[in-house]
Tab-separated table of C-alpha atoms in Angstrom:
chain	number	residue	atom	x	y	z
A	1	MET	CA	-22.461	26.813	-14.157
A	2	ASN	CA	-22.290	22.984	-13.949
A	3	LYS	CA	-22.335	21.663	-10.495
A	4	GLY	CA	-19.927	18.987	-9.428
A	5	LYS	CA	-20.738	16.265	-6.834
A	6	VAL	CA	-19.344	15.416	-3.436
A	7	TRP	CA	-18.797	11.980	-2.124
A	8	LEU	CA	-18.254	11.410	1.580
A	9	VAL	CA	-16.037	8.402	1.693
A	10	GLY	CA	-15.084	6.290	4.695
A	11	ALA	CA	-11.452	5.087	4.340
A	12	GLY	CA	-11.839	2.695	7.274
A	13	PRO	CA	-9.052	2.020	9.679
A	14	SER	CA	-5.291	1.747	8.600
A	15	ASP	CA	-5.454	-1.632	6.909
A	16	VAL	CA	-5.961	-0.820	3.133
A	17	GLY	CA	-7.786	-4.259	2.836
A	18	LEU	CA	-10.632	-2.868	4.799
A	19	PHE	CA	-11.178	-0.006	2.362
A	20	THR	CA	-14.438	-0.778	0.479
A	21	LEU	CA	-14.535	-1.529	-3.259
A	22	LYS	CA	-16.995	1.417	-3.789
A	23	GLY	CA	-14.657	3.756	-1.941
A	24	LYS	CA	-11.684	2.690	-4.097
A	25	GLN	CA	-13.717	3.115	-7.321
A	26	VAL	CA	-14.870	6.633	-6.236
A	27	LEU	CA	-11.437	7.843	-5.250
A	28	GLU	CA	-9.824	6.535	-8.353
A	29	GLN	CA	-12.141	9.065	-10.414
A	30	ALA	CA	-11.653	11.960	-7.920
A	31	GLU	CA	-10.685	15.505	-9.179
A	32	VAL	CA	-10.188	16.840	-5.665
A	33	VAL	CA	-9.556	14.922	-2.535
A	34	VAL	CA	-10.083	16.555	0.880
A	35	TYR	CA	-8.508	14.097	3.360
A	36	ASP	CA	-7.918	13.644	7.201
A	37	ALA	CA	-4.789	12.648	9.007
A	38	LEU	CA	-6.182	9.363	9.998
A	39	VAL	CA	-6.686	8.154	6.594
A	40	GLY	CA	-4.091	5.098	6.221
A	41	HIS	CA	-1.086	5.439	3.915
A	42	GLY	CA	-2.372	2.439	1.885
A	43	VAL	CA	-5.526	4.377	1.072
A	44	LEU	CA	-3.702	7.531	0.273
A	45	ALA	CA	-1.465	5.680	-1.982
A	46	MET	CA	-4.686	5.172	-4.298
A	47	VAL	CA	-5.299	8.985	-4.762
A	48	PRO	CA	-4.908	9.887	-8.443
A	49	LYS	CA	-1.762	11.968	-9.227
A	50	THR	CA	-3.928	14.172	-11.246
A	51	ALA	CA	-6.218	15.071	-8.268
A	52	GLU	CA	-6.004	18.475	-6.269
A	53	LEU	CA	-5.261	17.809	-2.679
A	54	VAL	CA	-6.642	19.444	0.335
A	55	ASP	CA	-5.098	18.405	3.675
A	56	VAL	CA	-7.455	19.262	6.474
A	57	GLY	CA	-5.398	17.164	8.924
A	58	LYS	CA	-7.780	16.634	11.748
A	59	ARG	CA	-5.584	15.414	14.610
A	60	ALA	CA	-6.396	15.447	18.400
A	61	GLY	CA	-6.259	19.064	19.499
A	62	ASN	CA	-4.797	20.238	16.176
A	63	HIS	CA	-6.979	20.861	13.171
A	64	THR	CA	-5.414	22.373	9.997
A	65	LEU	CA	-8.768	23.693	8.972
A	66	PRO	CA	-11.663	24.456	11.235
A	67	GLN	CA	-14.980	22.338	10.492
A	68	ASP	CA	-16.723	25.411	9.052
A	69	GLN	CA	-13.918	26.020	6.632
A	70	ILE	CA	-13.744	22.362	5.627
A	71	ASN	CA	-17.506	22.603	4.723
A	72	GLU	CA	-16.807	25.780	2.545
A	73	VAL	CA	-14.025	23.931	0.632
A	74	LEU	CA	-16.225	21.090	-0.253
A	75	LEU	CA	-18.919	23.614	-1.549
A	76	LYS	CA	-16.506	25.824	-3.365
A	77	LYS	CA	-14.817	22.824	-5.225
A	78	ALA	CA	-18.357	21.349	-6.115
A	79	LEU	CA	-19.451	24.721	-7.505
A	80	GLU	CA	-16.148	24.563	-9.789
A	81	GLY	CA	-17.969	21.504	-11.389
A	82	LYS	CA	-15.437	19.127	-9.737
A	83	ARG	CA	-15.681	15.478	-8.522
A	84	VAL	CA	-14.975	15.901	-4.775
A	85	VAL	CA	-14.037	13.134	-2.486
A	86	ARG	CA	-14.152	13.926	1.161
A	87	LEU	CA	-11.845	11.091	2.550
A	88	LYS	CA	-12.397	10.348	6.127
A	89	GLY	CA	-10.867	7.941	8.485
A	90	GLY	CA	-13.283	5.214	9.675
A	91	ASP	CA	-16.973	5.788	8.807
A	92	PRO	CA	-18.054	9.468	8.022
A	93	PHE	CA	-21.343	9.058	9.975
A	94	LEU	CA	-19.733	7.695	13.149
A	95	PHE	CA	-18.361	10.866	15.051
A	96	GLY	CA	-16.907	11.868	11.703
A	97	ARG	CA	-19.029	15.134	11.467
A	98	GLY	CA	-20.329	13.812	8.164
A	99	GLY	CA	-23.826	15.233	8.910
A	100	GLU	CA	-22.353	18.789	9.375
A	101	GLU	CA	-20.558	18.529	6.096
A	102	LEU	CA	-23.661	17.842	4.226
A	103	GLU	CA	-25.742	20.759	5.537
A	104	LEU	CA	-24.022	23.411	3.461
A	105	LEU	CA	-24.204	21.263	0.325
A	106	VAL	CA	-27.982	20.476	0.852
A	107	GLU	CA	-28.473	24.199	1.213
A	108	ASN	CA	-26.850	24.943	-2.098
A	109	ASP	CA	-28.448	21.971	-3.977
A	110	ILE	CA	-25.140	20.147	-4.368
A	111	PRO	CA	-25.516	16.391	-5.331
A	112	PHE	CA	-23.613	14.101	-2.971
A	113	GLU	CA	-23.357	10.422	-2.090
A	114	ILE	CA	-22.277	8.684	1.199
A	115	VAL	CA	-19.741	5.742	0.945
A	116	PRO	CA	-19.766	4.116	4.433
A	117	GLY	CA	-16.527	2.876	5.762
A	118	VAL	CA	-15.427	0.118	8.419
A	119	THR	CA	-15.559	1.671	11.663
A	120	SER	CA	-12.669	1.266	14.220
A	121	ALA	CA	-15.080	0.667	16.927
A	122	ILE	CA	-15.748	-2.786	15.565
A	123	SER	CA	-12.541	-3.570	13.235
A	124	VAL	CA	-9.929	-2.747	15.758
A	125	PRO	CA	-11.319	-4.827	18.693
A	126	ALA	CA	-11.565	-7.700	15.909
A	127	TYR	CA	-7.929	-7.313	15.031
A	128	ASN	CA	-7.141	-7.715	18.665
A	129	GLY	CA	-9.171	-10.839	19.145
A	130	ILE	CA	-12.043	-9.063	20.924
A	131	PRO	CA	-15.669	-9.727	19.575
A	132	VAL	CA	-17.726	-6.680	20.591
A	133	THR	CA	-20.557	-8.997	21.195
A	134	HIS	CA	-20.809	-12.456	22.697
A	135	ARG	CA	-23.932	-14.039	23.899
A	136	ASP	CA	-22.135	-15.365	26.965
A	137	PHE	CA	-21.241	-11.864	28.152
A	138	CYS	CA	-23.477	-9.219	26.668
A	139	SER	CA	-26.487	-8.384	24.595
A	140	SER	CA	-25.765	-4.816	23.546
A	141	LEU	CA	-23.043	-2.698	22.002
A	142	HIS	CA	-22.511	1.045	22.746
A	143	ILE	CA	-20.270	3.385	20.976
A	144	ILE	CA	-19.412	6.647	22.662
A	145	THR	CA	-17.243	9.541	22.009
A	146	GLY	CA	-14.614	9.941	24.463
A	147	HIS	CA	-13.762	13.463	23.281
A	148	LYS	CA	-14.900	16.378	25.401
A	149	LYS	CA	-14.594	20.061	25.196
A	150	LYS	CA	-11.790	21.785	27.135
A	151	GLU	CA	-12.806	22.585	30.839
A	152	LYS	CA	-16.201	21.004	30.501
A	153	GLU	CA	-17.756	17.961	32.130
A	154	TYR	CA	-18.844	15.046	30.126
A	155	ASP	CA	-22.250	14.970	28.647
A	156	ILE	CA	-22.441	11.127	29.262
A	157	ASP	CA	-25.036	9.323	31.350
A	158	PHE	CA	-22.468	6.882	32.884
A	159	GLU	CA	-25.172	5.235	35.200
A	160	ALA	CA	-27.322	4.490	32.056
A	161	LEU	CA	-24.268	2.824	30.389
A	162	VAL	CA	-23.530	0.685	33.447
A	163	ARG	CA	-27.112	-0.496	33.582
A	164	THR	CA	-26.852	-1.819	30.007
A	165	LYS	CA	-24.318	-4.268	30.966
A	166	GLY	CA	-23.219	-4.165	27.395
A	167	THR	CA	-19.873	-3.739	25.820
A	168	LEU	CA	-18.734	0.010	25.808
A	169	VAL	CA	-16.520	1.301	23.071
A	170	PHE	CA	-14.945	4.815	23.564
A	171	LEU	CA	-13.435	6.527	20.491
A	172	MET	CA	-11.166	9.432	20.947
A	173	GLY	CA	-10.993	8.993	24.660
A	174	ILE	CA	-7.305	8.349	25.418
A	175	SER	CA	-6.555	11.826	26.976
A	176	ALA	CA	-9.787	11.405	29.133
A	177	MET	CA	-9.212	7.804	30.039
A	178	GLU	CA	-9.040	8.353	33.726
A	179	ASP	CA	-12.240	10.518	33.577
A	180	ILE	CA	-14.054	7.833	31.745
A	181	CYS	CA	-12.903	4.903	34.105
A	182	ASN	CA	-13.658	7.069	37.204
A	183	GLY	CA	-17.052	7.850	35.711
A	184	LEU	CA	-17.992	4.412	35.227
A	185	MET	CA	-17.003	3.268	38.692
A	186	SER	CA	-18.769	6.149	40.217
A	187	ALA	CA	-21.861	5.027	38.452
A	188	GLY	CA	-21.605	1.643	40.046
A	189	MET	CA	-19.420	-0.285	37.584
A	190	SER	CA	-17.277	-2.876	39.457
A	191	PRO	CA	-13.555	-1.865	39.517
A	192	ASP	CA	-12.699	-5.405	38.373
A	193	THR	CA	-14.630	-5.177	35.094
A	194	PRO	CA	-12.443	-6.103	32.156
A	195	ALA	CA	-11.258	-3.247	30.038
A	196	ALA	CA	-8.698	-2.878	27.319
A	197	VAL	CA	-7.038	0.105	25.404
A	198	LEU	CA	-6.182	-0.729	21.736
A	199	GLN	CA	-3.554	1.356	19.860
A	200	LYS	CA	-3.293	1.956	16.255
A	201	GLY	CA	-5.559	-0.911	15.403
A	202	THR	CA	-5.170	-2.955	12.074
A	203	SER	CA	-1.652	-1.179	11.576
A	204	ALA	CA	1.840	-2.622	11.974
A	205	ARG	CA	2.086	-0.565	15.096
A	206	GLN	CA	-0.995	-2.241	16.718
A	207	LYS	CA	-0.570	-2.797	20.509
A	208	LYS	CA	-3.054	-3.682	23.188
A	209	VAL	CA	-3.243	-3.504	27.046
A	210	VAL	CA	-5.955	-5.596	28.823
A	211	ALA	CA	-6.632	-4.724	32.356
A	212	THR	CA	-9.690	-3.717	34.588
A	213	VAL	CA	-11.563	-0.423	34.660
A	214	SER	CA	-9.630	0.490	37.896
A	215	THR	CA	-5.974	-0.462	36.620
A	216	LEU	CA	-6.430	0.543	32.919
A	217	LYS	CA	-4.951	4.097	33.262
A	218	ALA	CA	-1.885	2.858	35.032
A	219	ALA	CA	-1.383	-0.130	32.573
A	220	SER	CA	-1.962	2.223	29.646
A	221	ASP	CA	0.782	4.564	30.867
A	222	ALA	CA	3.191	1.855	31.628
A	223	ALA	CA	2.840	0.529	28.178
A	224	LYS	CA	3.081	4.032	26.794
A	225	ILE	CA	0.100	3.808	24.616
A	226	GLU	CA	-0.220	6.409	21.822
A	227	THR	CA	-2.971	7.852	19.940
A	228	PRO	CA	-5.032	6.941	17.980
A	229	ALA	CA	-6.516	4.340	20.299
A	230	ILE	CA	-9.809	3.207	21.609
A	231	ILE	CA	-11.090	2.084	24.860
A	232	ILE	CA	-13.230	-0.942	25.188
A	233	VAL	CA	-14.976	-2.140	28.448
A	234	GLY	CA	-16.720	-5.290	29.122
A	235	LYS	CA	-16.358	-9.153	29.610
A	236	VAL	CA	-15.551	-9.474	25.890
A	237	CYS	CA	-11.910	-8.209	26.687
A	238	THR	CA	-11.347	-11.570	28.533
A	239	VAL	CA	-11.142	-13.618	25.402
A	240	SER	CA	-8.513	-11.214	23.714
A	241	ASN	CA	-5.658	-13.778	24.139
A	242	GLN	CA	-7.773	-16.903	23.306
A	243	PHE	CA	-9.081	-15.259	19.921
A	244	ALA	CA	-5.995	-13.516	18.972
A	245	TRP	CA	-5.140	-13.985	15.313
A	246	TYR	CA	-3.605	-10.895	13.815
A	247	GLU	CA	-0.555	-10.681	15.995
A	248	LYS	CA	0.211	-14.453	15.299
A	249	LEU	CA	0.673	-13.565	11.607
A	250	PRO	CA	4.560	-13.900	10.870
A	251	LEU	CA	4.797	-10.369	9.366
A	252	GLN	CA	2.438	-8.582	11.901
A	253	GLY	CA	4.175	-5.475	13.181
A	254	CYS	CA	6.269	-5.242	10.031
A	255	ARG	CA	5.927	-2.034	7.944
A	256	VAL	CA	7.237	-2.414	4.299
A	257	LEU	CA	7.656	-0.131	1.512
A	258	VAL	CA	7.179	-1.560	-1.929
A	259	THR	CA	8.658	0.414	-4.676
A	260	ARG	CA	7.664	-1.459	-7.820
A	261	PRO	CA	5.806	0.188	-10.545
A	262	LYS	CA	2.101	0.430	-9.899
A	263	GLU	CA	1.033	-2.196	-12.335
A	264	LEU	CA	3.320	-4.674	-10.939
A	265	ALA	CA	3.198	-4.010	-7.121
A	266	SER	CA	-0.221	-5.682	-6.307
A	267	ARG	CA	0.816	-9.358	-6.354
A	268	MET	CA	3.894	-8.597	-4.139
A	269	ALA	CA	1.783	-6.503	-1.882
A	270	GLU	CA	-0.923	-9.078	-1.611
A	271	GLN	CA	1.573	-11.826	-0.548
A	272	LEU	CA	3.211	-9.656	2.065
A	273	ARG	CA	-0.129	-8.702	3.453
A	274	GLU	CA	-1.224	-12.299	3.753
A	275	LYS	CA	1.615	-12.614	6.065
A	276	GLY	CA	0.442	-9.708	8.141
A	277	ALA	CA	2.595	-6.773	6.849
A	278	GLU	CA	1.528	-3.320	6.705
A	279	VAL	CA	2.451	-2.480	3.039
A	280	VAL	CA	2.798	0.883	1.669
A	281	GLU	CA	2.891	0.851	-2.157
A	282	LEU	CA	4.886	3.945	-3.349
A	283	PRO	CA	6.236	3.295	-6.943
A	284	ALA	CA	9.682	4.790	-7.197
A	285	ILE	CA	9.524	4.399	-11.153
A	286	GLN	CA	6.774	4.374	-13.701
A	287	THR	CA	7.072	3.119	-17.367
A	288	GLU	CA	5.989	5.043	-20.545
A	289	ALA	CA	5.782	3.191	-23.809
A	290	ILE	CA	7.904	5.006	-26.521
A	291	SER	CA	5.409	6.444	-29.034
A	292	ASP	CA	6.082	6.540	-32.808
A	293	ASN	CA	8.723	3.751	-32.300
A	294	ALA	CA	9.909	3.484	-35.983
A	295	GLU	CA	12.723	1.020	-34.924
A	296	LEU	CA	10.253	-1.359	-33.309
A	297	GLU	CA	7.819	-1.099	-36.332
A	298	LYS	CA	10.737	-1.940	-38.563
A	299	ALA	CA	11.563	-5.154	-36.396
A	300	MET	CA	7.859	-6.202	-36.348
A	301	GLU	CA	7.660	-6.033	-40.284
A	302	LYS	CA	10.543	-8.751	-40.302
A	303	LEU	CA	9.540	-10.658	-37.211
A	304	GLU	CA	9.709	-13.978	-38.763
A	305	SER	CA	13.371	-13.475	-39.442
A	306	TYR	CA	14.377	-13.645	-35.783
A	307	GLN	CA	15.611	-16.675	-34.043
A	308	TRP	CA	15.103	-15.447	-30.633
A	309	VAL	CA	13.033	-12.688	-28.997
A	310	VAL	CA	14.385	-11.863	-25.407
A	311	PHE	CA	12.353	-10.402	-22.781
A	312	THR	CA	13.846	-8.902	-19.607
A	313	SER	CA	10.780	-7.601	-17.864
A	314	GLN	CA	7.043	-8.243	-17.596
A	315	ILE	CA	6.271	-4.597	-18.669
A	316	GLY	CA	8.577	-5.132	-21.798
A	317	VAL	CA	6.375	-8.403	-22.655
A	318	ARG	CA	3.167	-6.298	-22.325
A	319	ILE	CA	4.341	-3.434	-24.359
A	320	PHE	CA	5.642	-5.663	-27.218
A	321	PHE	CA	2.383	-7.644	-27.620
A	322	GLU	CA	0.348	-4.427	-27.351
A	323	SER	CA	2.551	-2.913	-30.099
A	324	LEU	CA	1.888	-5.985	-32.206
A	325	ARG	CA	-1.838	-5.657	-31.861
A	326	ARG	CA	-1.809	-1.886	-32.612
A	327	ALA	CA	0.249	-2.347	-35.551
A	328	LYS	CA	-1.997	-5.377	-36.638
A	329	VAL	CA	0.907	-7.773	-36.881
A	330	ASP	CA	-0.303	-11.340	-36.874
A	331	ILE	CA	1.213	-13.088	-33.781
A	332	ARG	CA	1.644	-16.232	-36.098
A	333	LYS	CA	4.683	-14.462	-37.628
A	334	MET	CA	6.344	-15.616	-34.541
A	335	SER	CA	5.649	-19.381	-35.029
A	336	ARG	CA	9.222	-20.343	-35.461
A	337	VAL	CA	10.718	-17.630	-33.223
A	338	LYS	CA	11.942	-18.897	-29.841
A	339	ILE	CA	11.436	-16.989	-26.658
A	340	ALA	CA	13.910	-16.265	-23.839
A	341	VAL	CA	12.789	-14.662	-20.564
A	342	ILE	CA	14.677	-13.415	-17.596
A	343	GLY	CA	12.668	-15.051	-14.864
A	344	LYS	CA	9.392	-16.500	-13.664
A	345	GLY	CA	7.464	-13.404	-13.552
A	346	THR	CA	8.286	-12.519	-17.343
A	347	LYS	CA	7.609	-16.173	-18.190
A	348	ALA	CA	4.232	-15.970	-16.611
A	349	GLU	CA	3.663	-12.632	-18.686
A	350	VAL	CA	4.395	-14.247	-21.932
A	351	GLU	CA	1.967	-17.202	-21.195
A	352	LYS	CA	-0.881	-14.507	-20.906
A	353	TYR	CA	-0.609	-14.130	-24.617
A	354	GLY	CA	-0.779	-17.845	-25.467
A	355	MET	CA	3.047	-18.504	-25.886
A	356	PHE	CA	5.571	-20.279	-23.906
A	357	ALA	CA	9.224	-19.485	-23.044
A	358	ASP	CA	11.751	-21.754	-24.578
A	359	PHE	CA	14.627	-20.631	-22.267
A	360	VAL	CA	14.835	-19.280	-18.605
A	361	PRO	CA	18.282	-18.743	-17.102
A	362	SER	CA	19.429	-20.412	-13.962
A	363	VAL	CA	19.938	-16.976	-12.268
A	364	TYR	CA	17.410	-14.276	-12.980
A	365	ASP	CA	19.676	-11.445	-14.131
A	366	GLY	CA	20.895	-9.995	-17.458
A	367	GLU	CA	24.349	-11.312	-17.334
A	368	THR	CA	23.361	-14.859	-16.644
A	369	LEU	CA	20.432	-14.755	-19.359
A	370	GLY	CA	23.006	-13.648	-21.949
A	371	LYS	CA	25.777	-15.929	-20.955
A	372	GLU	CA	23.583	-19.085	-20.841
A	373	LEU	CA	21.541	-18.134	-23.889
A	374	ALA	CA	24.798	-17.591	-25.810
A	375	GLU	CA	25.877	-21.296	-24.866
A	376	ILE	CA	22.873	-22.740	-26.755
A	377	CYS	CA	23.138	-20.478	-29.692
A	378	GLU	CA	24.827	-22.172	-32.833
A	379	GLY	CA	26.059	-18.991	-34.538
A	380	GLY	CA	24.436	-16.722	-37.106
A	381	GLU	CA	21.367	-16.013	-34.929
A	382	HIS	CA	19.231	-12.900	-35.311
A	383	ILE	CA	18.089	-11.829	-31.870
A	384	LEU	CA	15.531	-9.172	-30.998
A	385	ILE	CA	15.651	-7.688	-27.450
A	386	PRO	CA	12.682	-5.213	-26.867
A	387	ARG	CA	13.192	-3.666	-23.454
A	388	ALA	CA	13.733	-0.508	-21.465
A	389	ARG	CA	15.900	2.242	-22.889
A	390	ILE	CA	18.227	2.144	-19.934
A	391	GLY	CA	18.579	-1.690	-20.051
A	392	SER	CA	21.663	-3.344	-18.523
A	393	GLN	CA	24.400	-3.829	-21.263
A	394	GLU	CA	25.714	-7.123	-19.817
A	395	LEU	CA	23.129	-9.089	-21.569
A	396	VAL	CA	24.319	-7.698	-24.985
A	397	LYS	CA	27.751	-8.001	-24.222
A	398	GLU	CA	27.399	-11.737	-23.436
A	399	LEU	CA	25.497	-12.444	-26.604
A	400	GLN	CA	27.914	-10.567	-28.728
A	401	ALA	CA	30.177	-13.628	-27.962
A	402	VAL	CA	28.049	-15.756	-30.462
A	403	LYS	CA	29.658	-16.074	-33.809
A	404	ASP	CA	28.052	-13.862	-36.525
A	405	VAL	CA	25.202	-12.934	-34.326
A	406	THR	CA	22.944	-10.001	-35.135
A	407	ILE	CA	21.341	-8.159	-32.192
A	408	ASP	CA	18.594	-5.682	-32.514
A	409	ASP	CA	18.437	-4.159	-29.024
A	410	ILE	CA	15.345	-1.898	-29.339
A	411	ALA	CA	13.937	0.461	-26.727
A	412	THR	CA	10.323	0.073	-26.154
A	413	TYR	CA	9.747	2.024	-23.107
A	414	ASP	CA	11.177	4.729	-20.893
A	415	THR	CA	11.663	4.287	-17.037
A	416	VAL	CA	10.659	7.509	-15.278
A	417	LEU	CA	11.431	8.472	-11.680
A	418	VAL	CA	8.424	9.323	-9.561
A	419	LYS	CA	7.782	10.739	-5.915
A	420	SER	CA	4.709	10.325	-3.926
A	421	HIS	CA	2.660	13.530	-3.780
A	422	LEU	CA	1.062	12.569	-0.641
A	423	ILE	CA	3.549	10.579	1.654
A	424	ASP	CA	6.850	11.840	2.711
A	425	GLU	CA	8.959	8.740	2.287
A	426	ARG	CA	11.901	10.511	3.603
A	427	LYS	CA	10.279	11.468	6.959
A	428	GLU	CA	8.895	8.031	7.233
A	429	PHE	CA	12.388	6.356	7.031
A	430	ALA	CA	14.220	8.944	9.061
A	431	ALA	CA	11.597	8.530	11.891
A	432	GLY	CA	12.075	4.754	11.900
A	433	ASN	CA	8.485	4.093	10.678
A	434	MET	CA	9.560	1.521	8.034
A	435	ASP	CA	11.044	-1.724	8.726
A	436	TYR	CA	12.243	-2.416	5.070
A	437	ALA	CA	12.183	-1.168	1.512
A	438	ILE	CA	11.781	-3.734	-1.145
A	439	PHE	CA	13.620	-3.146	-4.597
A	440	THR	CA	12.938	-5.214	-7.679
A	441	SER	CA	15.486	-3.415	-9.785
A	442	ALA	CA	18.301	-1.103	-9.987
A	443	SER	CA	15.853	1.637	-11.300
A	444	THR	CA	13.597	1.447	-8.376
A	445	VAL	CA	16.659	2.112	-6.032
A	446	ARG	CA	17.473	5.184	-8.077
A	447	GLY	CA	13.818	6.378	-7.873
A	448	PHE	CA	13.732	5.819	-4.268
A	449	ALA	CA	17.025	7.731	-3.887
A	450	ALA	CA	15.521	10.782	-5.871
A	451	ALA	CA	12.508	10.747	-3.798
A	452	THR	CA	14.338	10.835	-0.476
A	453	GLU	CA	17.290	12.904	-1.176
A	454	GLY	CA	19.229	13.854	2.017
A	455	LEU	CA	18.241	10.657	3.856
A	456	ASP	CA	20.801	8.774	5.844
A	457	TYR	CA	20.586	5.642	3.772
A	458	SER	CA	22.444	3.609	6.258
A	459	THR	CA	19.126	3.510	8.126
A	460	VAL	CA	17.387	1.870	5.294
A	461	GLU	CA	17.176	-2.151	5.154
A	462	ALA	CA	16.844	-3.072	1.568
A	463	VAL	CA	15.356	-6.315	0.485
A	464	CYS	CA	16.652	-6.799	-3.093
A	465	ILE	CA	15.519	-9.173	-5.813
A	466	GLY	CA	18.951	-9.712	-7.262
A	467	ARG	CA	22.671	-8.699	-7.190
A	468	GLN	CA	22.604	-5.810	-9.468
A	469	THR	CA	19.680	-4.238	-7.332
A	470	ALA	CA	21.568	-4.917	-4.259
A	471	GLU	CA	24.766	-3.285	-5.694
A	472	GLU	CA	22.817	-0.086	-6.539
A	473	ALA	CA	21.487	-0.033	-2.862
A	474	GLU	CA	24.863	-0.506	-1.453
A	475	LYS	CA	26.216	2.517	-3.382
A	476	LEU	CA	23.979	4.656	-1.327
A	477	GLY	CA	25.140	2.800	1.996
A	478	MET	CA	22.017	0.838	2.475
A	479	LYS	CA	22.137	-2.426	4.504
A	480	THR	CA	21.162	-4.803	1.779
A	481	HIS	CA	19.616	-8.437	1.707
A	482	ILE	CA	19.143	-10.438	-1.514
A	483	SER	CA	16.379	-12.944	-2.201
A	484	LYS	CA	17.638	-16.489	-3.046
A	485	VAL	CA	15.853	-16.319	-6.501
A	486	ALA	CA	14.419	-13.281	-8.194
A	487	SER	CA	10.811	-14.047	-7.303
A	488	ILE	CA	8.013	-12.533	-5.389
A	489	ALA	CA	7.739	-15.731	-3.156
A	490	SER	CA	11.604	-15.504	-2.543
A	491	VAL	CA	11.391	-11.821	-1.507
A	492	THR	CA	8.327	-12.512	0.726
A	493	GLU	CA	10.087	-15.442	2.365
A	494	LEU	CA	13.252	-13.297	2.975
A	495	THR	CA	11.361	-10.452	4.567
A	496	GLU	CA	9.765	-13.041	6.845
A	497	GLU	CA	13.079	-14.558	7.883
A	498	LEU	CA	14.583	-10.965	8.527
A	499	PHE	CA	11.595	-9.882	10.566
A	500	ALA	CA	11.654	-13.017	12.673
A	501	ALA	CA	15.153	-12.361	13.555
A	502	LYS	CA	14.605	-8.688	14.323
A	503	LYS	CA	11.689	-9.842	16.776
A	504	ALA	CA	13.877	-12.450	18.369
A	505	GLU	CA	16.724	-9.736	18.949
A	506	ASN	CA	14.327	-7.103	20.362
A	507	GLN	CA	12.812	-9.775	22.737
A	508	ALA	CA	16.286	-10.791	23.909
A	509	LYS	CA	17.105	-7.116	24.859
């Protein structure tokens, strides 16, 4: 029997940007993923669709599987010859029980690797403007588990912690906050010692309360702090406002769903994250090139006969040029062919292949593309449109107004609706956990609707890249907003404007 292998991978805190490059590489090759509740949605969105999923859902006071059964699952799947990723929030060796999970693997000679993760003990304070060490305040850092077994006293030497005069970080200690603070004060810590509680750090729902050891519990209760959260004690807490940076980003606190196909989502997600948004990438559609496409092959044989090739999407560009390469059609056959594109993104995609668009419409939609291209045609043109099978007919309708025009409208790819196998989008919107859904085509709206059937769509604020996309969202009853132009930058700008208005409205209440 061929043994598999287990990787203990730390997923870090919520911000997907803090997931390590090695963790991402290992996760993308996983055949089985055993994951915890504290793994951020951004990381979960990277899990391969082909992977077998095991939710061990470790939450405070509620474990889907006991630890010994988790250990057994890892062994069982490895003995099946699988590549197993044990995906854990934070770092697997910092109160993550990673050592326990290795013991059974070692006993059975199962190969394994450890991929460390960014720990919340350091990253969450950093996102709240708190350096866990500062030479003016302390010379040591101490990370303590705040969790204790029911009806048992803490096995913590509070007097030793107080004597260190260092920064103290308590993980998993919110339910025992009062006991922790009282324990420190009973051990001689001044009641006026600065302290903070940091909720859901590095996420859109990040919140902090800075007080003192004696007042922290009352201040936390007043602010309705929720788990997961950490407690930090020490003079470093006093610089929180001075060093604040994350909360100053214009989209900090904003949670956004991006529904673009996976291969197109990264640039949009990157721009939104740079502004501070928490972005959940859940493609509502995926594209599949049409195989054995005899119609496209026939068009490529007579490529030099066309006056125009019209591209309506970046994916359409990619599939067209990849088809040319596979068919060994020399691109020089297009030397006299002009290229029209629907917008900036498609224009940039064409340029990757060493060609440049001859025409871009004033408004980035099919109707305008067809109307304005028709105005510059002289008549008798032969036009090739390689695009999605479900492409809008407005483009063709406008071009048909050209005298003696011949249009080869050829389907090169299918658009398939997809649904996340890990994240319940319907539940997220129903619970009010998402601020906006971003749609870049009518098909992404349809894909989202298929994945969230039964949702009250009037609760969804849709940021749309064009009129046709907005019309599809409005059919469902969504509240829609349309970007000024069909570009990623314009969508990001609109999202920023909407969120600023929402924050101002909430502050006025």
